[in-house]
CSV table of C-alpha atoms in Angstrom, one decimal:
chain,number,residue,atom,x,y,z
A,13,UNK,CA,130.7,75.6,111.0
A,14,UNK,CA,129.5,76.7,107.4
A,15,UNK,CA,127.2,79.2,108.9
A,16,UNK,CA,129.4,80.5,110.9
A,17,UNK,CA,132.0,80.6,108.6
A,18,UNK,CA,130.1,82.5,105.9
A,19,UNK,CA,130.5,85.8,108.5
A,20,UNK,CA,133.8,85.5,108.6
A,21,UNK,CA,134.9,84.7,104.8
A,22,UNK,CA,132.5,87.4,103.3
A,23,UNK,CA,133.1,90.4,105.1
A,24,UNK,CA,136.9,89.3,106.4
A,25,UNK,CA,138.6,87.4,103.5
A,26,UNK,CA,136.5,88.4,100.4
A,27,UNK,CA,136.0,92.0,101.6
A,28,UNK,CA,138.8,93.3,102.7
A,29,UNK,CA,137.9,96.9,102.8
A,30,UNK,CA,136.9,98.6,106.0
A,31,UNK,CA,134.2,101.2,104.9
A,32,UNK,CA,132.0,101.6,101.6
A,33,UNK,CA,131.6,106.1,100.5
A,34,UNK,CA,128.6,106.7,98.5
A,35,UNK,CA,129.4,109.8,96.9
A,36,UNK,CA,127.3,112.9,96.3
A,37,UNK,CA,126.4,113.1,92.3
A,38,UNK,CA,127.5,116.3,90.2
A,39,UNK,CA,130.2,117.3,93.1
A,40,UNK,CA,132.3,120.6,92.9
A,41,UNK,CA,135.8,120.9,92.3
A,42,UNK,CA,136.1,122.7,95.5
A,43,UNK,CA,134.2,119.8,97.4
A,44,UNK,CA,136.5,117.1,95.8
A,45,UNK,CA,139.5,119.4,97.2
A,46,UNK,CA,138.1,119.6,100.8
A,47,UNK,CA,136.9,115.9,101.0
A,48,UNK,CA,140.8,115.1,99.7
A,49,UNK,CA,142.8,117.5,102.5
A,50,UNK,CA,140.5,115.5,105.0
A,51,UNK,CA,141.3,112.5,104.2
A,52,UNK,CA,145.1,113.5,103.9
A,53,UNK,CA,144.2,115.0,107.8
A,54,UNK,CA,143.0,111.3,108.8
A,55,UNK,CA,146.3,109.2,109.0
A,56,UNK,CA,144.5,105.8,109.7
A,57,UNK,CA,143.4,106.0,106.4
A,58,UNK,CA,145.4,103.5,104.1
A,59,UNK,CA,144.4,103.4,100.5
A,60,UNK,CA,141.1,103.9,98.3
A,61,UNK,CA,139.5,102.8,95.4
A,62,UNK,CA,137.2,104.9,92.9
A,63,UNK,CA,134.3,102.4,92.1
A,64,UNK,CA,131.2,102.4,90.0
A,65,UNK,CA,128.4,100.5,91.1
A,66,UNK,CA,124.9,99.6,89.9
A,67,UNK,CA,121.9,97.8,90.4
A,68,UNK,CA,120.9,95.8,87.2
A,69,UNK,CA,118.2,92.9,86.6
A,70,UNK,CA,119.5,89.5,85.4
A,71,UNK,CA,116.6,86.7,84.2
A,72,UNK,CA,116.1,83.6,83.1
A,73,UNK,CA,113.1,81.3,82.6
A,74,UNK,CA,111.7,78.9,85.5
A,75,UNK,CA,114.4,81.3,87.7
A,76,UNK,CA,113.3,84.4,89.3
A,77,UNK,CA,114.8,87.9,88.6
A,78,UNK,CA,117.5,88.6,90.2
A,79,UNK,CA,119.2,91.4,91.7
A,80,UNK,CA,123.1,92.0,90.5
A,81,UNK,CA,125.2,94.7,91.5
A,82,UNK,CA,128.2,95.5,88.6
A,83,UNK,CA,130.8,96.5,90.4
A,84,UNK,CA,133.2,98.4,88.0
A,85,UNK,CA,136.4,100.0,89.8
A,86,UNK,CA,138.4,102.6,88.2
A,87,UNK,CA,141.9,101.0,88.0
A,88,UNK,CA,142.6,97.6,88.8
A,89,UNK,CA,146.1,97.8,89.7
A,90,UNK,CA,144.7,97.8,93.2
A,91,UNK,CA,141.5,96.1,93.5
A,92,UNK,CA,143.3,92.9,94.7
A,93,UNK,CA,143.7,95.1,97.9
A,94,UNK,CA,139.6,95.5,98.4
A,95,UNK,CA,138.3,92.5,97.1
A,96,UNK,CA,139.5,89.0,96.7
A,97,UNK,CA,138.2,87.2,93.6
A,98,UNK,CA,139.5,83.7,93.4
A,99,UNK,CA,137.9,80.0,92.4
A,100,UNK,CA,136.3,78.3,95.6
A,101,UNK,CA,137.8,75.4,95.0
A,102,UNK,CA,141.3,75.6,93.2
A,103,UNK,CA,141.8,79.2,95.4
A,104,UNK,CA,143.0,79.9,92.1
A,105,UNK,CA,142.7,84.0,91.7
A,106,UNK,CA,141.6,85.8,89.0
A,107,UNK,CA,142.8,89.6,87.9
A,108,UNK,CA,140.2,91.3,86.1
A,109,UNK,CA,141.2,92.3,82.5
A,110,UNK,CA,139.3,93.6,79.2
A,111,UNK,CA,139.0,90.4,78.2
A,112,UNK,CA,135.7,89.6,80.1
A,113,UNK,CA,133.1,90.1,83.5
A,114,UNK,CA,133.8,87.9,86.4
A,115,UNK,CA,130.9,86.6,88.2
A,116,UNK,CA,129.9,85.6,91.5
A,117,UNK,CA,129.4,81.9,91.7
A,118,UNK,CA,125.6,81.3,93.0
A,119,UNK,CA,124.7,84.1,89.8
A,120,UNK,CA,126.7,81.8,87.7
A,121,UNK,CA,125.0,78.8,88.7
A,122,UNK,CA,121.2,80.1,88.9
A,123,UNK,CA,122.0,81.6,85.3
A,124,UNK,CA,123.5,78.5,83.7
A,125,UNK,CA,126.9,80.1,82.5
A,126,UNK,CA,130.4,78.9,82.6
A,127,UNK,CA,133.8,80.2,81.2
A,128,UNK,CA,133.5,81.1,77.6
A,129,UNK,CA,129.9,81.9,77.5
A,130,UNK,CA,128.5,85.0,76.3
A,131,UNK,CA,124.9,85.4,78.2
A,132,UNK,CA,122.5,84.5,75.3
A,133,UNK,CA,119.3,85.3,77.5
A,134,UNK,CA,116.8,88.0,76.8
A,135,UNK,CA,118.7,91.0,78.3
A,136,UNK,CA,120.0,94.2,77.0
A,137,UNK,CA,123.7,93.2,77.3
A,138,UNK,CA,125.7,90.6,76.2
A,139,UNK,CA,128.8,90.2,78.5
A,140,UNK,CA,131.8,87.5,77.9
A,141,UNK,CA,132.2,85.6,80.8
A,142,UNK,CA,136.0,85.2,81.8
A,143,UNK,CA,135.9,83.6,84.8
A,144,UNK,CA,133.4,82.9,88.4
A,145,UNK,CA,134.7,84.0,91.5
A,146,UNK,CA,133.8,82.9,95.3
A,147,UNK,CA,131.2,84.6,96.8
A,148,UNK,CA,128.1,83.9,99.4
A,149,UNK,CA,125.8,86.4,99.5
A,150,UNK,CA,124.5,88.7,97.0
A,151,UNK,CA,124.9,88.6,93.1
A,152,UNK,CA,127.8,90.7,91.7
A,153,UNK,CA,129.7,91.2,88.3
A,154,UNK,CA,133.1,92.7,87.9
A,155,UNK,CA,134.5,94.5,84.9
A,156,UNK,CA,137.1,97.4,83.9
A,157,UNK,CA,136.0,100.6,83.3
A,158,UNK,CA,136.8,100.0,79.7
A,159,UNK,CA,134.6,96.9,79.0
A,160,UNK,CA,132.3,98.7,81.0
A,161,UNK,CA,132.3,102.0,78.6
A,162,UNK,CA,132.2,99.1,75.6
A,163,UNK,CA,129.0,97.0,76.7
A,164,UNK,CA,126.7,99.8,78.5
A,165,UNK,CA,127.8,102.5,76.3
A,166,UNK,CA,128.1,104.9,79.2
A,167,UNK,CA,131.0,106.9,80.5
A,168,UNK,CA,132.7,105.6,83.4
A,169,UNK,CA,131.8,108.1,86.3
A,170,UNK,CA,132.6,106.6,89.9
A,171,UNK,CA,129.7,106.5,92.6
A,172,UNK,CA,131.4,104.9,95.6
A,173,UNK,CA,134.7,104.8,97.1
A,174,UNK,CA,135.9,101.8,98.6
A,175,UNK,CA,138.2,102.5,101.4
A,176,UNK,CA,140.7,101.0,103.9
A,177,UNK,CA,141.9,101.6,107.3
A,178,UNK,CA,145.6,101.2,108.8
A,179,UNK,CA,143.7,101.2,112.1
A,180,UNK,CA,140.5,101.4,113.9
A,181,UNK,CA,138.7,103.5,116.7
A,182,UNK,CA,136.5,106.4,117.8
A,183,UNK,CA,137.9,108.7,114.6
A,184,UNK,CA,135.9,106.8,112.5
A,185,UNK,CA,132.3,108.7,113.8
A,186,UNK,CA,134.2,111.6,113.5
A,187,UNK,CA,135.7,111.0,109.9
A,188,UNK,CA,132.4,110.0,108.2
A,189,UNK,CA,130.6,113.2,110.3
A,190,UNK,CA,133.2,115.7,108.4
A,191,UNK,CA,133.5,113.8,105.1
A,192,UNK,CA,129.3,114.6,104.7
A,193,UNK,CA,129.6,118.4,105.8
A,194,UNK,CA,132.2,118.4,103.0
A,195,UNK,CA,129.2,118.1,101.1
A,196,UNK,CA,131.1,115.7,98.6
A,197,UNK,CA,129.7,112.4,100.1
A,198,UNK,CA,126.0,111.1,100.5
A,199,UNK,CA,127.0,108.5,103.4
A,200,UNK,CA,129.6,106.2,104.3
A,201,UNK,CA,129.0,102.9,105.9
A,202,UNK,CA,131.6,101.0,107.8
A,203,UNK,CA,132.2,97.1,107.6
A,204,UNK,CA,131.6,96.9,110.8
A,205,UNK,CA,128.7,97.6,111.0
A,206,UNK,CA,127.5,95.6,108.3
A,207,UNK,CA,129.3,92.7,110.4
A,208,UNK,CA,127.6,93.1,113.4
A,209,UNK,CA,124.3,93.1,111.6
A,210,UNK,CA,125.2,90.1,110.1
A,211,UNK,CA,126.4,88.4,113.0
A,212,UNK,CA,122.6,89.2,114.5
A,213,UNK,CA,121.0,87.2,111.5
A,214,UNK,CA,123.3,84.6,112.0
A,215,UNK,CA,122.8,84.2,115.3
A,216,UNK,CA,119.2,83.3,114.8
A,217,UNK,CA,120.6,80.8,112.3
A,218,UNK,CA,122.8,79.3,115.2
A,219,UNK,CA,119.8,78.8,117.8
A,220,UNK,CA,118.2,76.4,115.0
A,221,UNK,CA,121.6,74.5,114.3
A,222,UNK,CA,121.5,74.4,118.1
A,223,UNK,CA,118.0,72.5,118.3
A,224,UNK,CA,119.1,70.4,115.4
A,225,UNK,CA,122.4,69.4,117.0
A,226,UNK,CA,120.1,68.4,120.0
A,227,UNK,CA,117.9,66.1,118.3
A,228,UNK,CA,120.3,64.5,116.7
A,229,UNK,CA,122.0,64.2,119.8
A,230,UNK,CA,119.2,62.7,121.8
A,231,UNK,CA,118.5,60.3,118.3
A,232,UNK,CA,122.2,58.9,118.6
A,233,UNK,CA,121.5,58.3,122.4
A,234,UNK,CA,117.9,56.7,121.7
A,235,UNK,CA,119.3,54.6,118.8
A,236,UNK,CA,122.2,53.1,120.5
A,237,UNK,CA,120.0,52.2,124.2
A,238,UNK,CA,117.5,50.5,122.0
A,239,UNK,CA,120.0,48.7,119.8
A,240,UNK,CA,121.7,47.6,122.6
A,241,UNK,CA,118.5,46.3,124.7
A,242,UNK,CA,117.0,44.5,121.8
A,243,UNK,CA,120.4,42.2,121.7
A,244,UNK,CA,120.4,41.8,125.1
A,245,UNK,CA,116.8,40.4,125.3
A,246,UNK,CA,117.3,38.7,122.4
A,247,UNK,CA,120.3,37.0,123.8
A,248,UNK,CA,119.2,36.5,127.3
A,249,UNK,CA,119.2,32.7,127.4
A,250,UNK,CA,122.9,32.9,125.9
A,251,UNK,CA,123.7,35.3,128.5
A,252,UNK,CA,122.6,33.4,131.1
A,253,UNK,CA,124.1,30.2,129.8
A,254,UNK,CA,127.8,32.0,130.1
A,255,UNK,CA,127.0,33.4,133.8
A,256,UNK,CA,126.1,29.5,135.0
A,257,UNK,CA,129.4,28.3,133.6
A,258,UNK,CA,131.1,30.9,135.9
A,259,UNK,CA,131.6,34.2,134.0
A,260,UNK,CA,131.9,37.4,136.4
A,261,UNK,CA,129.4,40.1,135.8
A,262,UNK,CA,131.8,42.4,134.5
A,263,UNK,CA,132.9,39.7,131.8
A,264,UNK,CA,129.3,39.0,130.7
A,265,UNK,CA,129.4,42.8,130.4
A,266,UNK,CA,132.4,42.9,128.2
A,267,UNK,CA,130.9,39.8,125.9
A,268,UNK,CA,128.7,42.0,124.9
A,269,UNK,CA,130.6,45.6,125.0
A,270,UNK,CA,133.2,44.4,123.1
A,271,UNK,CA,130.2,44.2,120.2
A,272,UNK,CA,128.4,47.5,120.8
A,273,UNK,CA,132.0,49.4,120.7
A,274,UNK,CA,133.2,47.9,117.8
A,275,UNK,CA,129.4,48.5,115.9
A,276,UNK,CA,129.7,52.2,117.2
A,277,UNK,CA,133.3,52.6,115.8
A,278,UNK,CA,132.5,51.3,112.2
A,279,UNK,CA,129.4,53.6,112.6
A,280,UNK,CA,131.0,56.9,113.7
A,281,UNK,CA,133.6,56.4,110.6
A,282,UNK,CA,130.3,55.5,108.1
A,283,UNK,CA,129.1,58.8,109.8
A,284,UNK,CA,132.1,60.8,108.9
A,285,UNK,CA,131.6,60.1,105.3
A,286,UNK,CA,127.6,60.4,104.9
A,287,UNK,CA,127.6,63.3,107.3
A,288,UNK,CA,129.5,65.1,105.1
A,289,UNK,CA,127.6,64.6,102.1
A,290,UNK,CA,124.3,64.9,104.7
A,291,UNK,CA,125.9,68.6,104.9
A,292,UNK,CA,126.4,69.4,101.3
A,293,UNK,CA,122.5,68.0,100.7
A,294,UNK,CA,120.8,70.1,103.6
A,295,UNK,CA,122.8,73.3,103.0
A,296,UNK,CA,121.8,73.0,98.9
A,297,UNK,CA,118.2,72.8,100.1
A,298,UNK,CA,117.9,75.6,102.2
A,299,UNK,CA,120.0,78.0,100.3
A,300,UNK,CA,117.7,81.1,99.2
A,301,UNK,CA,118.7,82.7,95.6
A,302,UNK,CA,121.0,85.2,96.9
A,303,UNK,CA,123.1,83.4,99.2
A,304,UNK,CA,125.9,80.4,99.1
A,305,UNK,CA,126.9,78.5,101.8
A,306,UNK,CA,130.5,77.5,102.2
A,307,UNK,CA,130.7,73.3,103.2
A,308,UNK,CA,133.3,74.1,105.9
A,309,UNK,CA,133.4,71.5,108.9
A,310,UNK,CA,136.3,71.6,111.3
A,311,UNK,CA,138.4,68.7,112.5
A,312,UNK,CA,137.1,69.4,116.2
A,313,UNK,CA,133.6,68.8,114.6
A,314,UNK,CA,134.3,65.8,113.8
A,315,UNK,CA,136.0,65.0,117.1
A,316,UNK,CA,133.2,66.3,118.9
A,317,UNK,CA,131.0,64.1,117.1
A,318,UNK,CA,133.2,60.8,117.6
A,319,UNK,CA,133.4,62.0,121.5
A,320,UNK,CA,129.8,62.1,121.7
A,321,UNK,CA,129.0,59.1,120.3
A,322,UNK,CA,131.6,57.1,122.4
A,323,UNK,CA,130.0,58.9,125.7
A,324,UNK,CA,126.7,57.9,124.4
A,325,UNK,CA,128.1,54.4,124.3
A,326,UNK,CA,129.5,54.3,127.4
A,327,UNK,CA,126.3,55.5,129.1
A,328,UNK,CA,124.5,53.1,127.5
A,329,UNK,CA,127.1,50.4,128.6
A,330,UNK,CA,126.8,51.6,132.5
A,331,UNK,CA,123.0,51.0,131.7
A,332,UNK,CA,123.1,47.5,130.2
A,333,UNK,CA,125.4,46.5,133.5
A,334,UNK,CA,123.4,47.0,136.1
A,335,UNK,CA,120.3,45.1,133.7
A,336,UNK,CA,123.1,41.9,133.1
A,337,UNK,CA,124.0,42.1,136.9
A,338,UNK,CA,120.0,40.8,137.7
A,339,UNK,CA,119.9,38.3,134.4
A,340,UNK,CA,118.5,34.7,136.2
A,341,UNK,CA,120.5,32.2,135.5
């Protein structure tokens, strides 16, 4: 579920734009004009955004250098429509002001920086942090043109154009083939495709879950036969005690199903609890620097697992009868 998720929460609810324009550098007045009729042609176009993003370095000791993207769009009347920037947790959001950058949580966390700080490592610009936002892969820190202009004492000249669609389909080939003979972009890439691509990686992500779902399958099965056996031969004189004073073999089944159901009940609801903080360990460890998994397991997760686990039982149950059916008495 968390790997999975992370798809669908990155490029569908934090992303909400549908294609990223990399534009052309020292464009004409006439190429502005023709790449602005043609998008007025195009009406499944439904709003844009003039951004300006760079690649910086951020560092720290015993942490490798990392790669952050500041992301700085021209107005942010608007940029709630693009990108979502909200607390993980309290799905609090945030509107980006003058005030301070907003960060990307995992950059937060590698760089040891909270609300309030102002980054005091050895960098070439100090930034006031104003609040960390959700986000799972890549590093990225927002700010207004203006604190932008203040801090990197540059003027504010967009690079990319965020962009969304009222619809999709076929025109899109065709939109991105006349916005570059326009001359006034480099390249556009669609969400889409970054999606797909991503789905790919993930998928190779999903055939290890797979294996690992398996074994812990198979364990769970394995655990509860042995279990089971061991108090059956350590029990057998008991057992063949009951069956002399005249208990049927499906009662000398229940004597000791009754035990091995109720053991696998209290264990499935110790496993909710553990598995879950099982989860949060595991998906910590094998996080890389640039990436955040969301803990996100679904309710038929859990009912999958409990499912299991009583099949596993019962199994083990049909086993354990036909073994009590031959006990000597």
């Amino acid at each position: 579920n968390s790997i999975s998720g992370l798809r669908r929460i990155q490029l569908i609810e934090m992303a909400t734009y549908d294609a990223v324009v990399a534009l052309a550098e020292n464009q004409t007045a006439e190429a502005e004009t023709g790449y602005q009729q043609l998008k007025d042609a195009y009406s499944q176009l439904d709003n844009s955004l003039l951004t300006l993003q760079a690649s910086y370095k951020a560092d720290r000791p015993s942490i490798s250098t990392q790669d952050v993207t500041i992301f700085v769009p021209e107005t942010t009347d608007n940029l709630a429509d693009f990108v979502k920037l909200k607390d993980r947790k309290s799905d609090e959001s945030y509107q980006l002001t003058d005030d301070g950058i907003i960060v990307t949580e995992k950059l937060a966390r590698l760089m040891a920086v909270e609300v309030g700080d102002h980054d005091d490592q050895e960098v070439s610009y100090r930034m006031p942090v104003q609040a960390i936002t959700e986000n799972y892969t890549g590093h990225t820190i927002y700010l207004t043109a203006a604190l932008y202009e203040e801090i990197f004492s540059e003027r504010f000249e967009a690079n990319t154009e965020l962009l969304t669609f009222k619809e999709k389909g076929d025109w899109e080939r065709q939109f991105a083939e006349e916005s570059m003979d326009a001359g006034y972009i480099n390249l556009i890439t669609f969400i889409d495709t970054i999606d797909k691509q991503f789905s790919d990686t993930l998928e190779i992500l999903d055939l290890v879950t797979v294996v690992l779902i398996i074994s812990a399958a198979a364990l769970a099965f394995i655990v509860l036969y042995n279990l089971t056996n061991v108090n059956v031969s350590e029990r057998i004189r008991e057992l063949s005690t009951i069956k002399v004073l005249g208990f049927y073999h499906t009662e000398v089944s229940m004597y000791i199903y009754r035990e091995t159901l109720i053991l696998s009940l209290l264990g499935i609801l110790a496993g909710f609890g553990l598995g879950r903080l099982l989860t949060v360990v595991i998906l910590g460890m094998v996080e890389v620097d640039f990436m955040l998994f969301p803990i996100t397991i679904s309710l038929s997760s859990y009912l999958y697992s409990f499912l299991l686990t009583i099949l596993f039982s019962m199994i083990v149950m049909v086993i354990m009868h036909y073994k009590l059916k031959h006990v000597d008495m």
